[in-house]
Amino acid sequence: MSKIAPFLLSFLFAAHAAQAEELQFCYDPYPPYTLGTYGPASGGLKVALLEAVTARIENLTATVTLLPWKRCQQEARDGTMDGVLPLFPNPDRAEYMAFTDATFDEQSVLWHRPDQFPEGFAWDGSFSTISHLRLGMLTGSYVDEGMETAFESRQGITRARDIQTLMELLVLGRVDLVATDAAVGRHILVTAGWQDKARRMATPIDSRTSHFGLSKASGASRHLEEFNRAIAALQAEGVIAALLTGG
């Protein structure tokens, strides 16, 4: 009996381990949501969120690889990747991914220099009231069609290849406003030590919920209900809010 027991324990452990599954997720390098260059992610808010979700699901883990954005989406489409970190659903993506319930809001906001508006700037949300100012945006980015039309028809829009350069143009006075994701802009300012040199307008340009995308081709979409249960629990406990604010 004593000889059989270790064998049974070994067998049960092996059976349990065989049930474990590791999902492969991707995203592009986009601090603070994802940290690192192309290859394995070294951290980031959305990476931490994935880890928190899978920690609530038995026998499931996940890794994140940073890829060019179009390649990431293609690999989720063909099943090479099991999913994409929280992103915005659209009809095309819904053809090859199942989307979880909402994880959190991603806001697009306008940043300005406090010294340019020492009395503050109470923006009413109308682009016509600010389109006389010089706007900076990321090359290839999309924020709001109405905003771009309003500024292009007057001052035009200054484009930069990365957020760091955009915020530097703002700090140096080369542009009056920068339109970008709130968390991304804040991260750049803190990293560069420019916290006191730029301020965001309270009224956002846009606010959209982001969702994990689970690949249908890889079969990861079968975990949709488990992801949703974990997301709901993390939201109820305030864990997601704490992750996003560094709490």
PDB file of C-alpha atoms in Angstrom:
ATOM      1  CA  MET A   1       0.000   0.000   0.000  1.00  0.00           C
ATOM      2  CA  SER A   2       2.836   2.381   0.860  1.00  0.00           C
ATOM      3  CA  LYS A   3       4.352   1.767  -2.572  1.00  0.00           C
ATOM      4  CA  ILE A   4       1.079   2.450  -4.358  1.00  0.00           C
ATOM      5  CA  ALA A   5       0.262   5.722  -2.610  1.00  0.00           C
ATOM      6  CA  PRO A   6       3.217   7.699  -4.050  1.00  0.00           C
ATOM      7  CA  PHE A   7       2.344   6.387  -7.486  1.00  0.00           C
ATOM      8  CA  LEU A   8      -1.255   7.524  -7.120  1.00  0.00           C
ATOM      9  CA  LEU A   9      -0.155  10.951  -5.899  1.00  0.00           C
ATOM     10  CA  SER A  10       2.192  11.289  -8.860  1.00  0.00           C
ATOM     11  CA  PHE A  11      -0.552  10.245 -11.249  1.00  0.00           C
ATOM     12  CA  LEU A  12      -3.052  12.709  -9.788  1.00  0.00           C
ATOM     13  CA  PHE A  13      -0.501  15.551  -9.914  1.00  0.00           C
ATOM     14  CA  ALA A  14       0.300  14.781 -13.539  1.00  0.00           C
ATOM     15  CA  ALA A  15      -3.407  14.661 -14.425  1.00  0.00           C
ATOM     16  CA  HIS A  16      -3.974  17.997 -12.741  1.00  0.00           C
ATOM     17  CA  ALA A  17      -0.995  19.572 -14.533  1.00  0.00           C
ATOM     18  CA  ALA A  18      -2.213  18.199 -17.867  1.00  0.00           C
ATOM     19  CA  GLN A  19      -5.434  20.170 -17.459  1.00  0.00           C
ATOM     20  CA  ALA A  20      -3.604  23.479 -17.081  1.00  0.00           C
ATOM     21  CA  GLU A  21      -3.720  25.766 -20.112  1.00  0.00           C
ATOM     22  CA  GLU A  22      -1.637  28.785 -21.089  1.00  0.00           C
ATOM     23  CA  LEU A  23      -3.186  31.358 -23.392  1.00  0.00           C
ATOM     24  CA  GLN A  24      -1.091  33.534 -25.678  1.00  0.00           C
ATOM     25  CA  PHE A  25      -2.176  37.186 -25.871  1.00  0.00           C
ATOM     26  CA  CYS A  26      -0.724  40.038 -27.888  1.00  0.00           C
ATOM     27  CA  TYR A  27      -0.774  43.829 -28.103  1.00  0.00           C
ATOM     28  CA  ASP A  28       1.567  46.486 -29.409  1.00  0.00           C
ATOM     29  CA  PRO A  29       4.079  48.466 -27.282  1.00  0.00           C
ATOM     30  CA  TYR A  30       1.933  51.185 -25.711  1.00  0.00           C
ATOM     31  CA  PRO A  31       3.060  52.468 -22.285  1.00  0.00           C
ATOM     32  CA  PRO A  32       1.612  52.446 -19.688  1.00  0.00           C
ATOM     33  CA  TYR A  33      -0.810  49.802 -20.981  1.00  0.00           C
ATOM     34  CA  THR A  34       2.018  47.560 -22.171  1.00  0.00           C
ATOM     35  CA  LEU A  35       5.711  47.918 -21.372  1.00  0.00           C
ATOM     36  CA  GLY A  36       8.637  46.655 -23.410  1.00  0.00           C
ATOM     37  CA  THR A  37       9.664  46.464 -27.031  1.00  0.00           C
ATOM     38  CA  TYR A  38       8.629  43.757 -29.481  1.00  0.00           C
ATOM     39  CA  GLY A  39       8.721  40.351 -27.829  1.00  0.00           C
ATOM     40  CA  PRO A  40       7.590  39.305 -24.330  1.00  0.00           C
ATOM     41  CA  ALA A  41       5.887  42.166 -22.469  1.00  0.00           C
ATOM     42  CA  SER A  42       7.695  43.325 -19.333  1.00  0.00           C
ATOM     43  CA  GLY A  43       4.564  44.675 -17.657  1.00  0.00           C
ATOM     44  CA  GLY A  44       1.904  47.339 -18.069  1.00  0.00           C
ATOM     45  CA  LEU A  45      -1.637  48.075 -16.890  1.00  0.00           C
ATOM     46  CA  LYS A  46      -3.366  45.783 -19.378  1.00  0.00           C
ATOM     47  CA  VAL A  47      -0.842  43.019 -18.745  1.00  0.00           C
ATOM     48  CA  ALA A  48      -1.501  43.274 -15.002  1.00  0.00           C
ATOM     49  CA  LEU A  49      -5.228  43.164 -15.690  1.00  0.00           C
ATOM     50  CA  LEU A  50      -4.870  39.950 -17.703  1.00  0.00           C
ATOM     51  CA  GLU A  51      -2.848  38.397 -14.894  1.00  0.00           C
ATOM     52  CA  ALA A  52      -5.510  39.384 -12.361  1.00  0.00           C
ATOM     53  CA  VAL A  53      -8.259  37.853 -14.512  1.00  0.00           C
ATOM     54  CA  THR A  54      -6.509  34.555 -15.201  1.00  0.00           C
ATOM     55  CA  ALA A  55      -5.546  34.250 -11.526  1.00  0.00           C
ATOM     56  CA  ARG A  56      -9.291  33.913 -10.858  1.00  0.00           C
ATOM     57  CA  ILE A  57      -9.690  31.097 -13.394  1.00  0.00           C
ATOM     58  CA  GLU A  58      -8.590  27.624 -12.345  1.00  0.00           C
ATOM     59  CA  ASN A  59      -5.840  25.979 -14.412  1.00  0.00           C
ATOM     60  CA  LEU A  60      -5.465  28.959 -16.711  1.00  0.00           C
ATOM     61  CA  THR A  61      -2.476  31.252 -17.212  1.00  0.00           C
ATOM     62  CA  ALA A  62      -1.511  33.679 -19.953  1.00  0.00           C
ATOM     63  CA  THR A  63       1.514  35.334 -21.487  1.00  0.00           C
ATOM     64  CA  VAL A  64       1.687  38.527 -23.551  1.00  0.00           C
ATOM     65  CA  THR A  65       3.791  39.127 -26.650  1.00  0.00           C
ATOM     66  CA  LEU A  66       4.209  42.623 -28.090  1.00  0.00           C
ATOM     67  CA  LEU A  67       3.792  42.705 -31.858  1.00  0.00           C
ATOM     68  CA  PRO A  68       3.103  45.297 -34.546  1.00  0.00           C
ATOM     69  CA  TRP A  69      -0.594  46.109 -34.194  1.00  0.00           C
ATOM     70  CA  LYS A  70      -1.759  44.738 -37.553  1.00  0.00           C
ATOM     71  CA  ARG A  71       0.204  41.515 -37.035  1.00  0.00           C
ATOM     72  CA  CYS A  72      -1.290  41.055 -33.570  1.00  0.00           C
ATOM     73  CA  GLN A  73      -4.803  41.298 -34.966  1.00  0.00           C
ATOM     74  CA  GLN A  74      -3.996  38.957 -37.856  1.00  0.00           C
ATOM     75  CA  GLU A  75      -2.586  36.321 -35.497  1.00  0.00           C
ATOM     76  CA  ALA A  76      -5.745  36.513 -33.391  1.00  0.00           C
ATOM     77  CA  ARG A  77      -7.733  36.103 -36.605  1.00  0.00           C
ATOM     78  CA  ASP A  78      -5.888  32.976 -37.734  1.00  0.00           C
ATOM     79  CA  GLY A  79      -5.605  31.476 -34.241  1.00  0.00           C
ATOM     80  CA  THR A  80      -1.848  31.815 -33.781  1.00  0.00           C
ATOM     81  CA  MET A  81      -2.679  34.051 -30.822  1.00  0.00           C
ATOM     82  CA  ASP A  82      -5.448  33.240 -28.369  1.00  0.00           C
ATOM     83  CA  GLY A  83      -6.450  36.809 -27.776  1.00  0.00           C
ATOM     84  CA  VAL A  84      -5.764  40.520 -27.666  1.00  0.00           C
ATOM     85  CA  LEU A  85      -5.514  42.661 -24.541  1.00  0.00           C
ATOM     86  CA  PRO A  86      -8.448  45.050 -23.945  1.00  0.00           C
ATOM     87  CA  LEU A  87      -9.327  46.927 -27.134  1.00  0.00           C
ATOM     88  CA  PHE A  88     -12.379  48.481 -28.743  1.00  0.00           C
ATOM     89  CA  PRO A  89     -14.849  46.104 -30.424  1.00  0.00           C
ATOM     90  CA  ASN A  90     -15.981  46.716 -33.976  1.00  0.00           C
ATOM     91  CA  PRO A  91     -17.839  44.568 -36.540  1.00  0.00           C
ATOM     92  CA  ASP A  92     -14.671  43.404 -38.297  1.00  0.00           C
ATOM     93  CA  ARG A  93     -12.982  42.295 -35.079  1.00  0.00           C
ATOM     94  CA  ALA A  94     -16.175  40.599 -33.900  1.00  0.00           C
ATOM     95  CA  GLU A  95     -15.914  38.239 -36.871  1.00  0.00           C
ATOM     96  CA  TYR A  96     -12.849  36.546 -35.432  1.00  0.00           C
ATOM     97  CA  MET A  97     -12.913  37.411 -31.722  1.00  0.00           C
ATOM     98  CA  ALA A  98     -15.440  37.016 -28.922  1.00  0.00           C
ATOM     99  CA  PHE A  99     -15.430  40.103 -26.718  1.00  0.00           C
ATOM    100  CA  THR A 100     -15.664  39.992 -22.960  1.00  0.00           C
ATOM    101  CA  ASP A 101     -17.720  42.365 -20.879  1.00  0.00           C
ATOM    102  CA  ALA A 102     -16.209  45.833 -20.478  1.00  0.00           C
ATOM    103  CA  THR A 103     -13.021  46.049 -18.433  1.00  0.00           C
ATOM    104  CA  PHE A 104     -12.574  49.836 -18.014  1.00  0.00           C
ATOM    105  CA  ASP A 105     -13.016  53.175 -19.790  1.00  0.00           C
ATOM    106  CA  GLU A 106     -10.265  54.576 -22.002  1.00  0.00           C
ATOM    107  CA  GLN A 107     -10.571  58.331 -22.380  1.00  0.00           C
ATOM    108  CA  SER A 108      -9.203  60.538 -25.138  1.00  0.00           C
ATOM    109  CA  VAL A 109      -8.457  63.998 -23.730  1.00  0.00           C
ATOM    110  CA  LEU A 110      -6.878  67.317 -24.618  1.00  0.00           C
ATOM    111  CA  TRP A 111      -3.722  68.516 -22.860  1.00  0.00           C
ATOM    112  CA  HIS A 112      -2.647  72.160 -22.608  1.00  0.00           C
ATOM    113  CA  ARG A 113       0.029  74.238 -20.888  1.00  0.00           C
ATOM    114  CA  PRO A 114      -1.073  75.826 -17.589  1.00  0.00           C
ATOM    115  CA  ASP A 115       0.985  78.963 -18.296  1.00  0.00           C
ATOM    116  CA  GLN A 116      -0.959  79.534 -21.525  1.00  0.00           C
ATOM    117  CA  PHE A 117      -4.265  79.540 -19.645  1.00  0.00           C
ATOM    118  CA  PRO A 118      -3.348  80.761 -16.128  1.00  0.00           C
ATOM    119  CA  GLU A 119      -7.016  81.314 -15.262  1.00  0.00           C
ATOM    120  CA  GLY A 120      -7.855  77.775 -16.301  1.00  0.00           C
ATOM    121  CA  PHE A 121      -9.662  76.518 -19.378  1.00  0.00           C
ATOM    122  CA  ALA A 122     -13.276  75.415 -18.972  1.00  0.00           C
ATOM    123  CA  TRP A 123     -13.852  73.727 -22.332  1.00  0.00           C
ATOM    124  CA  ASP A 124     -17.513  73.267 -23.250  1.00  0.00           C
ATOM    125  CA  GLY A 125     -16.861  70.288 -25.523  1.00  0.00           C
ATOM    126  CA  SER A 126     -17.374  72.257 -28.753  1.00  0.00           C
ATOM    127  CA  PHE A 127     -14.464  72.044 -31.187  1.00  0.00           C
ATOM    128  CA  SER A 128     -15.426  75.339 -32.808  1.00  0.00           C
ATOM    129  CA  THR A 129     -14.448  77.187 -29.619  1.00  0.00           C
ATOM    130  CA  ILE A 130     -10.883  75.853 -29.664  1.00  0.00           C
ATOM    131  CA  SER A 131     -10.126  75.180 -33.345  1.00  0.00           C
ATOM    132  CA  HIS A 132      -8.192  78.470 -33.600  1.00  0.00           C
ATOM    133  CA  LEU A 133      -5.490  76.799 -31.464  1.00  0.00           C
ATOM    134  CA  ARG A 134      -2.697  74.584 -32.768  1.00  0.00           C
ATOM    135  CA  LEU A 135      -3.472  70.884 -32.262  1.00  0.00           C
ATOM    136  CA  GLY A 136      -0.957  68.047 -32.079  1.00  0.00           C
ATOM    137  CA  MET A 137      -1.842  64.411 -32.734  1.00  0.00           C
ATOM    138  CA  LEU A 138      -0.096  61.090 -33.195  1.00  0.00           C
ATOM    139  CA  THR A 139       0.578  60.126 -36.804  1.00  0.00           C
ATOM    140  CA  GLY A 140      -1.946  57.560 -37.949  1.00  0.00           C
ATOM    141  CA  SER A 141      -4.131  57.911 -34.863  1.00  0.00           C
ATOM    142  CA  TYR A 142      -7.879  58.394 -34.847  1.00  0.00           C
ATOM    143  CA  VAL A 143      -9.567  60.310 -32.018  1.00  0.00           C
ATOM    144  CA  ASP A 144     -12.624  62.152 -33.323  1.00  0.00           C
ATOM    145  CA  GLU A 145     -13.615  62.915 -36.909  1.00  0.00           C
ATOM    146  CA  GLY A 146     -15.409  66.151 -35.996  1.00  0.00           C
ATOM    147  CA  MET A 147     -12.382  67.402 -34.079  1.00  0.00           C
ATOM    148  CA  GLU A 148     -10.000  66.716 -36.935  1.00  0.00           C
ATOM    149  CA  THR A 149     -12.302  68.416 -39.446  1.00  0.00           C
ATOM    150  CA  ALA A 150     -12.627  71.512 -37.250  1.00  0.00           C
ATOM    151  CA  PHE A 151      -8.878  71.935 -36.737  1.00  0.00           C
ATOM    152  CA  GLU A 152      -7.831  71.024 -40.272  1.00  0.00           C
ATOM    153  CA  SER A 153     -10.124  73.720 -41.657  1.00  0.00           C
ATOM    154  CA  ARG A 154      -8.371  76.423 -39.606  1.00  0.00           C
ATOM    155  CA  GLN A 155      -4.879  75.858 -38.207  1.00  0.00           C
ATOM    156  CA  GLY A 156      -4.233  72.373 -39.511  1.00  0.00           C
ATOM    157  CA  ILE A 157      -2.915  69.553 -37.316  1.00  0.00           C
ATOM    158  CA  THR A 158       0.708  68.911 -36.363  1.00  0.00           C
ATOM    159  CA  ARG A 159       1.520  65.185 -36.440  1.00  0.00           C
ATOM    160  CA  ALA A 160       4.266  63.347 -34.552  1.00  0.00           C
ATOM    161  CA  ARG A 161       5.383  59.718 -34.695  1.00  0.00           C
ATOM    162  CA  ASP A 162       5.296  59.140 -30.923  1.00  0.00           C
ATOM    163  CA  ILE A 163       3.598  60.521 -27.818  1.00  0.00           C
ATOM    164  CA  GLN A 164       6.899  61.602 -26.246  1.00  0.00           C
ATOM    165  CA  THR A 165       7.551  63.961 -29.159  1.00  0.00           C
ATOM    166  CA  LEU A 166       3.985  65.234 -29.086  1.00  0.00           C
ATOM    167  CA  MET A 167       4.131  66.151 -25.416  1.00  0.00           C
ATOM    168  CA  GLU A 168       7.518  67.758 -25.923  1.00  0.00           C
ATOM    169  CA  LEU A 169       6.049  69.947 -28.687  1.00  0.00           C
ATOM    170  CA  LEU A 170       3.368  71.013 -26.221  1.00  0.00           C
ATOM    171  CA  VAL A 171       5.835  71.794 -23.434  1.00  0.00           C
ATOM    172  CA  LEU A 172       8.019  73.801 -25.848  1.00  0.00           C
ATOM    173  CA  GLY A 173       5.042  75.797 -27.127  1.00  0.00           C
ATOM    174  CA  ARG A 174       5.128  74.412 -30.668  1.00  0.00           C
ATOM    175  CA  VAL A 175       1.483  73.346 -30.304  1.00  0.00           C
ATOM    176  CA  ASP A 176      -1.263  74.603 -27.985  1.00  0.00           C
ATOM    177  CA  LEU A 177      -3.139  71.335 -27.488  1.00  0.00           C
ATOM    178  CA  VAL A 178      -2.391  67.628 -27.697  1.00  0.00           C
ATOM    179  CA  ALA A 179      -5.103  65.011 -28.186  1.00  0.00           C
ATOM    180  CA  THR A 180      -4.217  61.600 -26.789  1.00  0.00           C
ATOM    181  CA  ASP A 181      -5.247  58.841 -24.411  1.00  0.00           C
ATOM    182  CA  ALA A 182      -5.442  60.147 -20.839  1.00  0.00           C
ATOM    183  CA  ALA A 183      -3.359  57.374 -19.262  1.00  0.00           C
ATOM    184  CA  VAL A 184      -0.734  57.522 -22.010  1.00  0.00           C
ATOM    185  CA  GLY A 185      -0.349  61.295 -21.778  1.00  0.00           C
ATOM    186  CA  ARG A 186      -0.078  61.172 -17.996  1.00  0.00           C
ATOM    187  CA  HIS A 187       2.545  58.411 -18.181  1.00  0.00           C
ATOM    188  CA  ILE A 188       4.718  60.415 -20.589  1.00  0.00           C
ATOM    189  CA  LEU A 189       4.520  63.554 -18.452  1.00  0.00           C
ATOM    190  CA  VAL A 190       5.429  61.716 -15.248  1.00  0.00           C
ATOM    191  CA  THR A 191       8.267  59.797 -16.902  1.00  0.00           C
ATOM    192  CA  ALA A 192       9.749  63.006 -18.357  1.00  0.00           C
ATOM    193  CA  GLY A 193       9.217  65.010 -15.163  1.00  0.00           C
ATOM    194  CA  TRP A 194       6.811  67.383 -16.908  1.00  0.00           C
ATOM    195  CA  GLN A 195       3.874  66.970 -14.511  1.00  0.00           C
ATOM    196  CA  ASP A 196       3.671  70.725 -13.887  1.00  0.00           C
ATOM    197  CA  LYS A 197       4.107  71.709 -17.525  1.00  0.00           C
ATOM    198  CA  ALA A 198       0.896  70.248 -18.948  1.00  0.00           C
ATOM    199  CA  ARG A 199      -2.634  69.780 -17.721  1.00  0.00           C
ATOM    200  CA  ARG A 200      -5.561  67.852 -19.127  1.00  0.00           C
ATOM    201  CA  MET A 201      -8.950  69.391 -19.793  1.00  0.00           C
ATOM    202  CA  ALA A 202     -11.619  67.964 -17.524  1.00  0.00           C
ATOM    203  CA  THR A 203     -14.062  67.299 -20.373  1.00  0.00           C
ATOM    204  CA  PRO A 204     -12.913  64.270 -22.410  1.00  0.00           C
ATOM    205  CA  ILE A 205     -13.062  64.201 -26.185  1.00  0.00           C
ATOM    206  CA  ASP A 206     -14.299  60.639 -26.078  1.00  0.00           C
ATOM    207  CA  SER A 207     -14.674  57.755 -23.643  1.00  0.00           C
ATOM    208  CA  ARG A 208     -14.989  54.135 -24.736  1.00  0.00           C
ATOM    209  CA  THR A 209     -14.965  50.840 -22.882  1.00  0.00           C
ATOM    210  CA  SER A 210     -12.274  48.311 -23.769  1.00  0.00           C
ATOM    211  CA  HIS A 211     -12.752  44.549 -23.793  1.00  0.00           C
ATOM    212  CA  PHE A 212     -10.549  41.461 -24.004  1.00  0.00           C
ATOM    213  CA  GLY A 213     -10.802  39.822 -27.418  1.00  0.00           C
ATOM    214  CA  LEU A 214     -10.688  36.006 -27.415  1.00  0.00           C
ATOM    215  CA  SER A 215      -9.785  34.271 -30.668  1.00  0.00           C
ATOM    216  CA  LYS A 216     -12.464  32.085 -32.199  1.00  0.00           C
ATOM    217  CA  ALA A 217      -9.983  30.267 -34.434  1.00  0.00           C
ATOM    218  CA  SER A 218      -7.749  29.191 -31.526  1.00  0.00           C
ATOM    219  CA  GLY A 219     -10.707  28.092 -29.425  1.00  0.00           C
ATOM    220  CA  ALA A 220      -9.938  30.598 -26.653  1.00  0.00           C
ATOM    221  CA  SER A 221     -13.440  32.036 -27.024  1.00  0.00           C
ATOM    222  CA  ARG A 222     -14.696  29.066 -24.987  1.00  0.00           C
ATOM    223  CA  HIS A 223     -13.304  30.875 -21.926  1.00  0.00           C
ATOM    224  CA  LEU A 224     -15.601  33.868 -22.431  1.00  0.00           C
ATOM    225  CA  GLU A 225     -17.900  33.154 -19.479  1.00  0.00           C
ATOM    226  CA  GLU A 226     -14.945  32.502 -17.172  1.00  0.00           C
ATOM    227  CA  PHE A 227     -13.360  35.812 -18.178  1.00  0.00           C
ATOM    228  CA  ASN A 228     -16.640  37.642 -17.607  1.00  0.00           C
ATOM    229  CA  ARG A 229     -17.073  36.157 -14.130  1.00  0.00           C
ATOM    230  CA  ALA A 230     -13.518  37.126 -13.204  1.00  0.00           C
ATOM    231  CA  ILE A 231     -13.940  40.668 -14.581  1.00  0.00           C
ATOM    232  CA  ALA A 232     -17.178  41.143 -12.636  1.00  0.00           C
ATOM    233  CA  ALA A 233     -15.529  39.987  -9.397  1.00  0.00           C
ATOM    234  CA  LEU A 234     -12.490  42.228  -9.895  1.00  0.00           C
ATOM    235  CA  GLN A 235     -14.692  45.228 -10.600  1.00  0.00           C
ATOM    236  CA  ALA A 236     -16.891  44.575  -7.565  1.00  0.00           C
ATOM    237  CA  GLU A 237     -13.823  44.346  -5.328  1.00  0.00           C
ATOM    238  CA  GLY A 238     -12.289  47.538  -6.743  1.00  0.00           C
ATOM    239  CA  VAL A 239      -9.243  45.663  -8.022  1.00  0.00           C
ATOM    240  CA  ILE A 240      -9.448  46.995 -11.582  1.00  0.00           C
ATOM    241  CA  ALA A 241      -9.759  50.598 -10.418  1.00  0.00           C
ATOM    242  CA  ALA A 242      -6.771  50.092  -8.117  1.00  0.00           C
ATOM    243  CA  LEU A 243      -4.676  48.610 -10.925  1.00  0.00           C
ATOM    244  CA  LEU A 244      -5.382  51.563 -13.202  1.00  0.00           C
ATOM    245  CA  THR A 245      -4.527  54.159 -10.579  1.00  0.00           C
ATOM    246  CA  GLY A 246      -1.511  52.329  -9.191  1.00  0.00           C
ATOM    247  CA  GLY A 247      -3.276  51.658  -5.905  1.00  0.00           C
TER     248      GLY A 247
END
